[in-house]
PDB file of C-alpha atoms and ligand atoms in Angstrom:
ATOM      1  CA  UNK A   1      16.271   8.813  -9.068  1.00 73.00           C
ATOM      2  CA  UNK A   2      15.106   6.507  -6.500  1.00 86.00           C
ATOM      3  CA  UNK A   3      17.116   3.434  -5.021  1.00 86.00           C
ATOM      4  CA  UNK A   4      17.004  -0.049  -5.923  1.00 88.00           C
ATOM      5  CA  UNK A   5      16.630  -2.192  -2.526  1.00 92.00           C
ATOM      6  CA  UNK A   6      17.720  -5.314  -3.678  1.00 88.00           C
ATOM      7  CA  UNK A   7      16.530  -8.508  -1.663  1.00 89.00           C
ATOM      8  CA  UNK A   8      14.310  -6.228   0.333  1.00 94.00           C
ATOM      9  CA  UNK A   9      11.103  -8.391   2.018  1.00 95.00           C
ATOM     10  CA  UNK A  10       7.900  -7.350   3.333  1.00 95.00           C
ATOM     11  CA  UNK A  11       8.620  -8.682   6.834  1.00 95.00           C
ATOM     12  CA  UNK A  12      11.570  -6.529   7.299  1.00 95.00           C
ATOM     13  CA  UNK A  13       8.923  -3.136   7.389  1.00 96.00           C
ATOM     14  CA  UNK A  14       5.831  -4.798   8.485  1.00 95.00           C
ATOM     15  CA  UNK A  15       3.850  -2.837  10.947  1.00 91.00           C
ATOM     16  CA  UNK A  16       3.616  -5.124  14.137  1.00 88.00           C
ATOM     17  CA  UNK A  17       0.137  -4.270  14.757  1.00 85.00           C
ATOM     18  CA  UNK A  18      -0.414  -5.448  10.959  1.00 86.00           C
ATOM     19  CA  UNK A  19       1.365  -8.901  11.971  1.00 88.00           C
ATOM     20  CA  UNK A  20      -0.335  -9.741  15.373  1.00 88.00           C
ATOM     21  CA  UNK A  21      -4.372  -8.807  13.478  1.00 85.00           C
ATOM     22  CA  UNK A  22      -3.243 -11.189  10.630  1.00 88.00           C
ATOM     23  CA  UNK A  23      -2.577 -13.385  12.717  1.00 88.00           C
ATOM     24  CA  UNK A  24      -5.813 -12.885  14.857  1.00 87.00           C
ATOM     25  CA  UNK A  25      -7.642 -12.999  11.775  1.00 85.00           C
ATOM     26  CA  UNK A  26      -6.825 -16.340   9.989  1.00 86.00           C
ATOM     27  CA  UNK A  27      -8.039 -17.793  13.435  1.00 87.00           C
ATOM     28  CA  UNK A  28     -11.570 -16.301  13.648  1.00 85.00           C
ATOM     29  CA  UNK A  29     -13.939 -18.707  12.782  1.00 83.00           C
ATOM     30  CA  UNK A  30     -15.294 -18.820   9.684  1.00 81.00           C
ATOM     31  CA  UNK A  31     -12.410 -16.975   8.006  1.00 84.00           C
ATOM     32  CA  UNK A  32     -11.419 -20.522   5.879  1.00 84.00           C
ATOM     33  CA  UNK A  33     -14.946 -20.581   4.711  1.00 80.00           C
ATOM     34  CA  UNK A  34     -15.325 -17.043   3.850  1.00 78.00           C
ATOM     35  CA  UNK A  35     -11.763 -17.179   2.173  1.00 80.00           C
ATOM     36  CA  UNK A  36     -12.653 -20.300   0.081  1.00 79.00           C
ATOM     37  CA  UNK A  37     -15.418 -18.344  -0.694  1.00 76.00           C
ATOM     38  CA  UNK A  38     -13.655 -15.480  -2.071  1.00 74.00           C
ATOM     39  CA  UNK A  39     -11.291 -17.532  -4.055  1.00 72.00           C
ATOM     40  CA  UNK A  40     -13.913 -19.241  -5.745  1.00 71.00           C
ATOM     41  CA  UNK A  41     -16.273 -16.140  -5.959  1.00 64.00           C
ATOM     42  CA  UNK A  42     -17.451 -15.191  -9.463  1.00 69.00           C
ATOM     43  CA  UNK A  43     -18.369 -11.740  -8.974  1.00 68.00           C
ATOM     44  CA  UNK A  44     -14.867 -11.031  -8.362  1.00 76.00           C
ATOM     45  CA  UNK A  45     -14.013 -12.340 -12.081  1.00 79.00           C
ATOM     46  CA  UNK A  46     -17.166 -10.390 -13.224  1.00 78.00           C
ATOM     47  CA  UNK A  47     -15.846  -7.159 -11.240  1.00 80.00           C
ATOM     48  CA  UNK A  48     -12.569  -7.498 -13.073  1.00 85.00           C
ATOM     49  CA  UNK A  49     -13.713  -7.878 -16.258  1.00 87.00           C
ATOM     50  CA  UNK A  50     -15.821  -4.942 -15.626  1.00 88.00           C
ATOM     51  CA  UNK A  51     -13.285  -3.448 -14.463  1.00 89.00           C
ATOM     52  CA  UNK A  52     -10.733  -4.392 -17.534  1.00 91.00           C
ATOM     53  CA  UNK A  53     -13.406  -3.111 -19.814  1.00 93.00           C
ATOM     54  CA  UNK A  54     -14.538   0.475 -18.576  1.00 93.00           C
ATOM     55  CA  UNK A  55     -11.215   1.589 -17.968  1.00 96.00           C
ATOM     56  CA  UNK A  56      -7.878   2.981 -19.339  1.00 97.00           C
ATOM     57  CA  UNK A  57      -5.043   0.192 -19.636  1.00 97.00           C
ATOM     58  CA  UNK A  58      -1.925   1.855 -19.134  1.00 98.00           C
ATOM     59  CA  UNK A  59       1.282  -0.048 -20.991  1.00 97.00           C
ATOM     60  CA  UNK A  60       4.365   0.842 -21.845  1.00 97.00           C
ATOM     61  CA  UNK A  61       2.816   2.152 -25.463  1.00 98.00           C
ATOM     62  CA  UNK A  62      -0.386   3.719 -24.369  1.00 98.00           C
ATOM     63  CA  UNK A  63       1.289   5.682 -21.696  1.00 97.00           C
ATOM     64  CA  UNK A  64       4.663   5.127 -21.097  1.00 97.00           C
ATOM     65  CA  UNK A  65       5.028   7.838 -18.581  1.00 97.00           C
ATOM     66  CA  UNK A  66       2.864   6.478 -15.895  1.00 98.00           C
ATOM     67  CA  UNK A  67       4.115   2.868 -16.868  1.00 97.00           C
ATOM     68  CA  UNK A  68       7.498   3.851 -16.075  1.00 96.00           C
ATOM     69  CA  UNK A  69       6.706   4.935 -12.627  1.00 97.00           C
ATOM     70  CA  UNK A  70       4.847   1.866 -11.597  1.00 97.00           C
ATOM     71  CA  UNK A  71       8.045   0.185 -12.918  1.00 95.00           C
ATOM     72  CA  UNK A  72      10.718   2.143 -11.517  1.00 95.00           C
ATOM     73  CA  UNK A  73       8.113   1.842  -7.847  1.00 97.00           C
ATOM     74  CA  UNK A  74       8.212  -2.252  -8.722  1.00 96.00           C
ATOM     75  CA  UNK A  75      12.029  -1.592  -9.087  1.00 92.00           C
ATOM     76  CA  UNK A  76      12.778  -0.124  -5.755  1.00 94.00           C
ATOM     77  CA  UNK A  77      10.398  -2.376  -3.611  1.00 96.00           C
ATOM     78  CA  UNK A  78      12.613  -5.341  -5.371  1.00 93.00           C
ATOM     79  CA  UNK A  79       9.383  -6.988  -7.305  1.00 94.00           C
ATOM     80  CA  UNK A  80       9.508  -8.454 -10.075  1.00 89.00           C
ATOM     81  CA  UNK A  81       6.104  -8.604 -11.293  1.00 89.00           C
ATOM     82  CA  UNK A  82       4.234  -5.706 -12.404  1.00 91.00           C
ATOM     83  CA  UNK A  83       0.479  -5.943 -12.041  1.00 93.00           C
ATOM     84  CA  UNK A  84      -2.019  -4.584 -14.516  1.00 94.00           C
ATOM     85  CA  UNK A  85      -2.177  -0.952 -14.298  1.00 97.00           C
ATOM     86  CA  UNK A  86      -5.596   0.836 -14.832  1.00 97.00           C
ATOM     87  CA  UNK A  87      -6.511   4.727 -14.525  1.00 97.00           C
ATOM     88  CA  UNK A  88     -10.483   4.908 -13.358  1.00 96.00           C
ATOM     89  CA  UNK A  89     -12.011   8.996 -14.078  1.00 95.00           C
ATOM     90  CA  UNK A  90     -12.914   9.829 -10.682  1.00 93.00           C
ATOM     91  CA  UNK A  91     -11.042  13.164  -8.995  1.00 90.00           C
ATOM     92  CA  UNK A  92     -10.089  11.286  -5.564  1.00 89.00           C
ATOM     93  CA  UNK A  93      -6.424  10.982  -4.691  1.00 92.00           C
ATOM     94  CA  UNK A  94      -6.648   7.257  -4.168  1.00 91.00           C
ATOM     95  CA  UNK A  95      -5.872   3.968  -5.779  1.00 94.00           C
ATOM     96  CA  UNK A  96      -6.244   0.439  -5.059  1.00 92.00           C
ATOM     97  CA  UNK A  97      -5.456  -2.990  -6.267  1.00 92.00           C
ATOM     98  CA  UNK A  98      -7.446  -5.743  -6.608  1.00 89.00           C
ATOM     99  CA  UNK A  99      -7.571  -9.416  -7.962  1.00 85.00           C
ATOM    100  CA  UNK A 100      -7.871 -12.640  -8.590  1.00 72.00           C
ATOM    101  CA  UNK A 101      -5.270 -15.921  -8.048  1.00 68.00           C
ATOM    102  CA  UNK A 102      -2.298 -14.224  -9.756  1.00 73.00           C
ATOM    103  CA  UNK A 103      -3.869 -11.574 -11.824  1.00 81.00           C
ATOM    104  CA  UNK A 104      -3.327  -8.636  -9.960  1.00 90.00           C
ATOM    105  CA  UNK A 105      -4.416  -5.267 -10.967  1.00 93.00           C
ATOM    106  CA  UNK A 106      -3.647  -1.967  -9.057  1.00 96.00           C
ATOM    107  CA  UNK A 107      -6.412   1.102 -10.397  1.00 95.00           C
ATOM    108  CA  UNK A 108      -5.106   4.246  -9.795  1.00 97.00           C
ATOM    109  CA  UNK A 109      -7.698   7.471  -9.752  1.00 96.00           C
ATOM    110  CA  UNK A 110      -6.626  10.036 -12.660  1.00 97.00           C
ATOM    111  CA  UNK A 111      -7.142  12.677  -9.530  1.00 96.00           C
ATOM    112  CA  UNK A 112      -3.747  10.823  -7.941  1.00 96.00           C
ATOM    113  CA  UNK A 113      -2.394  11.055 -11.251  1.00 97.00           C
ATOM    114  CA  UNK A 114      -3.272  14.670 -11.818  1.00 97.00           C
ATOM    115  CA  UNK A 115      -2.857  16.273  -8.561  1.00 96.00           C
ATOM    116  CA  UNK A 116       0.070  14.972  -7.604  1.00 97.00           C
ATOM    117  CA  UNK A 117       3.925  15.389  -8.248  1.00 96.00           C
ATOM    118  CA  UNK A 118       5.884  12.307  -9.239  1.00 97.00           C
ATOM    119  CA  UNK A 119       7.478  11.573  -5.730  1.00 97.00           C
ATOM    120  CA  UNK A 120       4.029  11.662  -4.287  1.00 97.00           C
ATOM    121  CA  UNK A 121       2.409   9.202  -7.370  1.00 98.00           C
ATOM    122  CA  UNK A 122       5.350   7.261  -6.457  1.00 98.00           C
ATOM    123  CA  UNK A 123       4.291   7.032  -2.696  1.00 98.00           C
ATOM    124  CA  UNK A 124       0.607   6.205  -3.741  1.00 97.00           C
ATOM    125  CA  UNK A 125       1.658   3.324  -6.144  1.00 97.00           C
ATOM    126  CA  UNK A 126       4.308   2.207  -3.519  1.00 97.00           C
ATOM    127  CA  UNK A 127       1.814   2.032  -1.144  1.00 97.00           C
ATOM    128  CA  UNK A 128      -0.319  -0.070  -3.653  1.00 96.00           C
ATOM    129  CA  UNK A 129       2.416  -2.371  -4.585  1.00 96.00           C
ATOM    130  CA  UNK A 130       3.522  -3.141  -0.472  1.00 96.00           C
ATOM    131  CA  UNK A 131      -0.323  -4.488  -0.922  1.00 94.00           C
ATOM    132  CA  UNK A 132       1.175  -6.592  -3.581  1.00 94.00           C
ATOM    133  CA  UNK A 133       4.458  -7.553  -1.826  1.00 94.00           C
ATOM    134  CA  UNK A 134       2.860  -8.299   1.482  1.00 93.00           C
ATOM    135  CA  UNK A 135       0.204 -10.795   0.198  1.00 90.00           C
ATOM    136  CA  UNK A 136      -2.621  -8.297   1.325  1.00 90.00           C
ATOM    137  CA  UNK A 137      -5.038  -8.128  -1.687  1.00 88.00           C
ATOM    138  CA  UNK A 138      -6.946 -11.228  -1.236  1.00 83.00           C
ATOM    139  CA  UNK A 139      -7.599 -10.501   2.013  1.00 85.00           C
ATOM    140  CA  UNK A 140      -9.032  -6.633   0.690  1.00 83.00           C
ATOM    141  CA  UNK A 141     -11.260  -8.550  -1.465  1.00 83.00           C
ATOM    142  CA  UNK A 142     -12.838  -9.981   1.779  1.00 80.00           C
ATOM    143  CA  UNK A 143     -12.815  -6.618   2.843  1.00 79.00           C
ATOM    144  CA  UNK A 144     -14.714  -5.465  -0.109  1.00 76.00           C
ATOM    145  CA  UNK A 145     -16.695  -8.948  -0.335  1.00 72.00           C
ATOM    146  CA  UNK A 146     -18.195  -7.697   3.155  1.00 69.00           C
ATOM    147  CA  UNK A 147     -18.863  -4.659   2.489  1.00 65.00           C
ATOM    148  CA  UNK A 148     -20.736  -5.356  -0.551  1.00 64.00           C
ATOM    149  CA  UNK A 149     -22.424  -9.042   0.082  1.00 61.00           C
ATOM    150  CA  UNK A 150     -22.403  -9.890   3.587  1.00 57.00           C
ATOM    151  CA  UNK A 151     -23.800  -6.336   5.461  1.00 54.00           C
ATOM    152  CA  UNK A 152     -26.251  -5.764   2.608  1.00 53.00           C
ATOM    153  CA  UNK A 153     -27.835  -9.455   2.937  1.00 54.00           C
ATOM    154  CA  UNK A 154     -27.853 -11.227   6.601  1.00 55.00           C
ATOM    155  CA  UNK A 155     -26.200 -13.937   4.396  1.00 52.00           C
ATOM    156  CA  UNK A 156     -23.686 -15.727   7.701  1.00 54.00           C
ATOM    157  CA  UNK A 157     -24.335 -12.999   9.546  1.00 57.00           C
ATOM    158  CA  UNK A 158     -23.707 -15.125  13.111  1.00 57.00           C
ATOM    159  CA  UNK A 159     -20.234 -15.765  11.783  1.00 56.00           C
ATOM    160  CA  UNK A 160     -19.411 -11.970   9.917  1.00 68.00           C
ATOM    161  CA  UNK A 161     -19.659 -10.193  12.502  1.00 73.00           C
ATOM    162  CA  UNK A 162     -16.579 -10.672  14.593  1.00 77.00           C
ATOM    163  CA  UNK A 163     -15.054 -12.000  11.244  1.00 79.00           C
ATOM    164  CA  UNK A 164     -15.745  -8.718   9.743  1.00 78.00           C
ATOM    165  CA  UNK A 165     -14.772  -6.573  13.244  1.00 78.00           C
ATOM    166  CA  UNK A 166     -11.476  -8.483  12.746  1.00 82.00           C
ATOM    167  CA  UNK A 167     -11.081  -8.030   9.224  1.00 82.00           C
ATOM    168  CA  UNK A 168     -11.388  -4.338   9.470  1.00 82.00           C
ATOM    169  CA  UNK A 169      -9.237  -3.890  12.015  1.00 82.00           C
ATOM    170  CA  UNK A 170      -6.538  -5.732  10.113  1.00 85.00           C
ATOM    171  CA  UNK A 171      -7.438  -3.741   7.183  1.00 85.00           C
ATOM    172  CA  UNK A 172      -6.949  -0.642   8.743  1.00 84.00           C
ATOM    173  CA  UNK A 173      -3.487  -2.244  10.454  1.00 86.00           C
ATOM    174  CA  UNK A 174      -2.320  -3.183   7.032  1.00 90.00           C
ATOM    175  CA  UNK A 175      -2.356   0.663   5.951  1.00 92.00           C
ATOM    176  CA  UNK A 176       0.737   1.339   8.073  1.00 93.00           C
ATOM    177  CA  UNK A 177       2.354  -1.689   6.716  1.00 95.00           C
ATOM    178  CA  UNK A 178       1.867  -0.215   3.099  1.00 96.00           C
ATOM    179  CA  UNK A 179       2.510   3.477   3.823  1.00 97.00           C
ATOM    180  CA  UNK A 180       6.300   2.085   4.646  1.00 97.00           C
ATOM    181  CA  UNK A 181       6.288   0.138   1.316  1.00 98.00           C
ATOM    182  CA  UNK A 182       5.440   3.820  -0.717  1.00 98.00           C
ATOM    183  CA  UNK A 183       7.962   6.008   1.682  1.00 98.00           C
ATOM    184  CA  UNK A 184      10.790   3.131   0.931  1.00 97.00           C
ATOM    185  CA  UNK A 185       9.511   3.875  -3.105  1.00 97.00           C
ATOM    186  CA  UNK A 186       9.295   7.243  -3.342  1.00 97.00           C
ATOM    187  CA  UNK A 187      12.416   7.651  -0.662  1.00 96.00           C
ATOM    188  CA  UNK A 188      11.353  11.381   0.466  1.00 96.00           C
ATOM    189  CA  UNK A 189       9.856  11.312   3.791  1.00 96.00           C
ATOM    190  CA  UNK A 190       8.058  15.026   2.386  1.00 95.00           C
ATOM    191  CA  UNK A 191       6.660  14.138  -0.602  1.00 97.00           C
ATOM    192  CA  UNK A 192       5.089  11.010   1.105  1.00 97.00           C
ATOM    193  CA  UNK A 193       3.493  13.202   4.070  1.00 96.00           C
ATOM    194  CA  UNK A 194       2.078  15.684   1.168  1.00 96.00           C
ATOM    195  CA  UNK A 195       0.767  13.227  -0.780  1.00 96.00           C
ATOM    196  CA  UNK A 196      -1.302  11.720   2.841  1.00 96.00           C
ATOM    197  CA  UNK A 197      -2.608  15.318   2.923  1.00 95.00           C
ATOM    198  CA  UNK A 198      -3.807  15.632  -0.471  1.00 95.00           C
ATOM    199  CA  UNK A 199      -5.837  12.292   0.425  1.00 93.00           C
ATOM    200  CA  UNK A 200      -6.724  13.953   3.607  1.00 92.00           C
ATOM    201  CA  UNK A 201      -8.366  16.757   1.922  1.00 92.00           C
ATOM    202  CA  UNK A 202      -6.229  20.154   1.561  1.00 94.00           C
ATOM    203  CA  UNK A 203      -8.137  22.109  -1.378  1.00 95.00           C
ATOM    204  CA  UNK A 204      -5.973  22.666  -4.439  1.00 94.00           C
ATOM    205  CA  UNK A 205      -5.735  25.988  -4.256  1.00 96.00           C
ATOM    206  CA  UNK A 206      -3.743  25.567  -0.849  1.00 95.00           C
ATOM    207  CA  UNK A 207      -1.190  22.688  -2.568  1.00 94.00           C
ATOM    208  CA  UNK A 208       2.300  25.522  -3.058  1.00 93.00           C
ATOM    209  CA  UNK A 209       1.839  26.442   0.217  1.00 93.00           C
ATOM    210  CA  UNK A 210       1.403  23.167   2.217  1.00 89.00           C
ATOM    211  CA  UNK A 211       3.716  22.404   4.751  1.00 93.00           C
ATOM    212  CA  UNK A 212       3.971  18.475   5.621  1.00 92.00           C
ATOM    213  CA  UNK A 213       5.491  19.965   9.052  1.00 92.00           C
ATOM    214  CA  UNK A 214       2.383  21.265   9.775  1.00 93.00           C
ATOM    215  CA  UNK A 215       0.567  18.484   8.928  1.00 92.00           C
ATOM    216  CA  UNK A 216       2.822  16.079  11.427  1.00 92.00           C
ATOM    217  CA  UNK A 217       2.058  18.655  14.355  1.00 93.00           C
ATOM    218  CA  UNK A 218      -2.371  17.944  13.386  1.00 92.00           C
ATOM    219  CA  UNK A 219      -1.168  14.118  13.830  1.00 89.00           C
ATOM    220  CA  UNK A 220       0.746  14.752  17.145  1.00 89.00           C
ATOM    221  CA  UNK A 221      -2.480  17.041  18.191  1.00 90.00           C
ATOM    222  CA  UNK A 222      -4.971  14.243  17.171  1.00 86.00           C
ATOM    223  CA  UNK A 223      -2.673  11.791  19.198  1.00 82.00           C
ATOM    224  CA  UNK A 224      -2.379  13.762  22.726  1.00 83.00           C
ATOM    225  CA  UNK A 225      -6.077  14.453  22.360  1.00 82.00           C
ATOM    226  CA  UNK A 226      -7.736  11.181  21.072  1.00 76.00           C
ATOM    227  CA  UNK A 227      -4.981   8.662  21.993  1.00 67.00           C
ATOM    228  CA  UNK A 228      -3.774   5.950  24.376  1.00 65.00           C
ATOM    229  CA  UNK A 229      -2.475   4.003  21.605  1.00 66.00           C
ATOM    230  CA  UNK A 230      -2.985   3.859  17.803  1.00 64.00           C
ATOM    231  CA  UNK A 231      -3.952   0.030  18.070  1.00 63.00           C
ATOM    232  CA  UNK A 232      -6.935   2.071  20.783  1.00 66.00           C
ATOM    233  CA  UNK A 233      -8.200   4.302  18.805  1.00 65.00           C
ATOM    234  CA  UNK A 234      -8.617   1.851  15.756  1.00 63.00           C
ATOM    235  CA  UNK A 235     -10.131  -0.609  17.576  1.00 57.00           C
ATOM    236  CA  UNK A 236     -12.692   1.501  18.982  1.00 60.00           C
ATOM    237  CA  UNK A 237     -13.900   3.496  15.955  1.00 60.00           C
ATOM    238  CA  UNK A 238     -12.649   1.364  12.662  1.00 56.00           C
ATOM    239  CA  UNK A 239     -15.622  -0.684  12.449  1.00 52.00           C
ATOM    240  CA  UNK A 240     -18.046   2.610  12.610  1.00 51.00           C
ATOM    241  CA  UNK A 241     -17.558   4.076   9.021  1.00 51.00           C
ATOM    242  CA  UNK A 242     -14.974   2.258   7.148  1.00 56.00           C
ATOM    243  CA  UNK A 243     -14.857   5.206   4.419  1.00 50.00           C
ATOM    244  CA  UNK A 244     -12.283   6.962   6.517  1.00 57.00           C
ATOM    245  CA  UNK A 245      -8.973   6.729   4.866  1.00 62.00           C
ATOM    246  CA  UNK A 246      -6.946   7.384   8.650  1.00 81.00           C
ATOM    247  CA  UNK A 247      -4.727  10.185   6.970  1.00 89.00           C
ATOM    248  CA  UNK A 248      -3.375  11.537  10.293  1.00 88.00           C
ATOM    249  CA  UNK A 249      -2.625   8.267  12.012  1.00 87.00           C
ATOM    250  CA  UNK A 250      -1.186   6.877   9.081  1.00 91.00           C
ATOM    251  CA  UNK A 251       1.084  10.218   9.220  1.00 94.00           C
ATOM    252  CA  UNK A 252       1.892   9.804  12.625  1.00 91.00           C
ATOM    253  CA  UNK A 253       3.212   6.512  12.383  1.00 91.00           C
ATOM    254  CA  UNK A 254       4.926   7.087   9.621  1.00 95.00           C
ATOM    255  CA  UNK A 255       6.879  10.125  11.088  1.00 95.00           C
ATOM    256  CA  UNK A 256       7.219   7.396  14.116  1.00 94.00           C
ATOM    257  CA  UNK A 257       8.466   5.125  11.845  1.00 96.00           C
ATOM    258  CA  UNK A 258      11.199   6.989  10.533  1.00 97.00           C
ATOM    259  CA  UNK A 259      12.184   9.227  13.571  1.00 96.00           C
ATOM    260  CA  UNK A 260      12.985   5.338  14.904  1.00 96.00           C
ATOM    261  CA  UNK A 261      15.925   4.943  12.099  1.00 96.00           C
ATOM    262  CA  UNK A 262      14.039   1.920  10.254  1.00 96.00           C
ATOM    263  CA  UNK A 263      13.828   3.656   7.707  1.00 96.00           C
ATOM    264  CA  UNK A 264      17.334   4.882   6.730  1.00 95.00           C
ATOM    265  CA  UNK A 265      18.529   1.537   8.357  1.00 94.00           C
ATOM    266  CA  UNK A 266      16.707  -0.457   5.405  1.00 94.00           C
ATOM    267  CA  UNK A 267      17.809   2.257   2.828  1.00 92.00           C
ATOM    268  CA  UNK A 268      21.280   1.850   4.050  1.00 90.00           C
ATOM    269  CA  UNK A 269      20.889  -2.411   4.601  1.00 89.00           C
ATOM    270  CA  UNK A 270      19.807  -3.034   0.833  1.00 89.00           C
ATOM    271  CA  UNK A 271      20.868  -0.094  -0.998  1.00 84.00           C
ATOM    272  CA  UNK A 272      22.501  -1.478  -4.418  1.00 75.00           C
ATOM    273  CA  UNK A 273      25.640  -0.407  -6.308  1.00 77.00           C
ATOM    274  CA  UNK A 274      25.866  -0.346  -9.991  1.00 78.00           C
ATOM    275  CA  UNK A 275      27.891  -2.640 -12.025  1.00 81.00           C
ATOM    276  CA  UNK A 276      30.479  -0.718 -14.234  1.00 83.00           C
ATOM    277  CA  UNK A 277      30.106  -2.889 -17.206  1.00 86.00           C
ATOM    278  CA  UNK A 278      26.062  -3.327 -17.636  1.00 83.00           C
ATOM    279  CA  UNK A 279      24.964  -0.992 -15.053  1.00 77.00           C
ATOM    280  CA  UNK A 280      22.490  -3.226 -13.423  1.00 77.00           C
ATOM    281  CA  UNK A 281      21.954  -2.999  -9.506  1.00 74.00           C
ATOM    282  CA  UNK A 282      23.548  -5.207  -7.795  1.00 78.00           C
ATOM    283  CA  UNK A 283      24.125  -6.229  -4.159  1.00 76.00           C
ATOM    284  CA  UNK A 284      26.758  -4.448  -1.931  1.00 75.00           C
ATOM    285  CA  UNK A 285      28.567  -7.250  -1.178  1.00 77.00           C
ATOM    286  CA  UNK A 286      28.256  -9.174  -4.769  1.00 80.00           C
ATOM    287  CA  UNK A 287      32.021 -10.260  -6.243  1.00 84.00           C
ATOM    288  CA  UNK A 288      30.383 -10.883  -9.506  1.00 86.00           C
ATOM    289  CA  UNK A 289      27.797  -9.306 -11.055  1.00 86.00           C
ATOM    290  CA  UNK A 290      24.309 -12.002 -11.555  1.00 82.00           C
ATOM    291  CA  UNK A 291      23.550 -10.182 -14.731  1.00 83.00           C
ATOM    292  CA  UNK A 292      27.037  -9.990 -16.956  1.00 88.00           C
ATOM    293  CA  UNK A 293      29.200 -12.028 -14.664  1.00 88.00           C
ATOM    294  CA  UNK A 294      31.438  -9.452 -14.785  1.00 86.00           C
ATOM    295  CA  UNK A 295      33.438  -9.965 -11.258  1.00 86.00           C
ATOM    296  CA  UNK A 296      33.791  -7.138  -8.944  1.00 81.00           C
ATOM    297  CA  UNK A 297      36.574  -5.794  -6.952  1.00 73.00           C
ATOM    298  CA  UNK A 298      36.007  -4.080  -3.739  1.00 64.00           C
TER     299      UNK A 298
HETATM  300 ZN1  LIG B   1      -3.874   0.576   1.329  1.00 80.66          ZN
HETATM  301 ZN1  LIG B   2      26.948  -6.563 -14.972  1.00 80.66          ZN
END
């Protein structure tokens, strides 16, 4: 059983490199009108109705199982609101979440759901719902309103192009910030580097006998040989192919991440304790308890 971390907030795990290309972004020009554009954008509503129609709604009575993970996920990352949850048939280990105004809806493969354990489901969906917590998904449907509209088209190409080099970088930056979200969700530092090698490719007949250490030393490797920096390597080759789902860099600052003590610090900053008369979460300082009143010695 995972940990409620009450009062946790995005900015408290946000990848800095995520933080400074936001910031670089909203100032690009032409990112208001391409925004506006977004927000108002039909094909989005048609893509989600598409979407809501051709796939499997999961709820708590068509399958409670995988409903109860998303929920226990929202639980730990402290969010209230569960988006939509949708399973698409396609065998990668992926998922995504998309949306429009407030109706958010995270699609998870049935390949995640199939070929992985709970702890690493629970790292994927984390992962999702950091998206979620961090304000991201609008800004992936620009990513996805490029890749689809804008490239295919010319349509403002003088203005997409640095719009869309800065998008993707973010894009890419934003991955770090969400891989922290699933590790503080799934709280097992293994399960999250196993499910990251799943999506990087290891064959299923291989899955008993991977080893996650292993997999940190081909991130240290791809490091010493290809780095500089992280923030380098993206910039240079993120706006080549933007298929590449960055498996080993995401690993390595992950591992970073933790072997830094963020991680058990924030674990340890908004772990909850139970109340003894509802057993609700509560805060570790709380005197009374926001859910019975009950009041709470020390
Ligand atoms: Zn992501
Ligand atoms: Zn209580």
């Amino acid at each position: 059983m995972t940990q409620k971390l009450l009062n946790l907030t995005s900015t408290e795990y946000e990848h800095s490199f995520d933080k400074t290309a936001l910031e670089a972004l909203r100032i690009v020009p032409g990112f208001d009108t391409v925004m506006n554009f977004v927000l108002n954008w039909t094909t989005i509503r048609w893509h989600i109705i598409g979407l809501c129609g051709s796939n499997f709604h999961v709820t708590n009575e068509s399958c409670p199982e995988l409903y109860g993970l998303v929920k226990n996920v929202a639980e730990s990352l402290d969010i209230d609101r569960l988006p939509e949850i949708y399973t698409i048939w396609s065998y990668g280990v992926n998922a995504y979440t998309t949306g429009y105004k407030d109706n958010t809806i995270m699609v998870v493969h049935t390949g995640a759901v199939d070929l992985m354990t709970n702890p690493e489901l629970s790292f994927v969906i984390g992962h999702e719902a950091g998206h979620i917590k961090s304000g991201h998904v609008l800004y992936h449907v620009m990513v996805d309103f490029f890749s689809q509209i804008i490239s295919g088209s010319g349509l403002m190409k003088s203005l997409s192009v640095p719009l869309q080099l800065a998008l993707f970088y973010w894009y890419r930056m934003s991955e770090f910030t969400a891989d922290r979200a699933g590790l503080l969700a799934c709280q097992d530092l293994n399960a999250a580097l196993s499910a990251i090698m799943k999506m990087a490719g290891i064959p299923k007949r291989y899955f008993s006998t991977a080893d996650p250490k292993v997999f940190a030393k081909q991130a240290e490797e791809f490091m010493s040989k290809y780095g500089g920096t992280i923030d380098s390597v993206i910039r240079n080759i993120s706006i080549l192919d933007d298929s590449h789902p960055w498996t080993v860099m995401r690993a390595y600052e992950l591992i970073k991440w933790v072997e830094k003590g963020e991680y058990d610090r924030l674990l340890e900053k908004h772990k909850g304790k139970l109340c003894p008369i509802c057993n609700n979460a509560i805060a570790q300082d709380a005197t009374r308890c926001p859910i019975c009143g009950n009041q709470i010695f020390k």
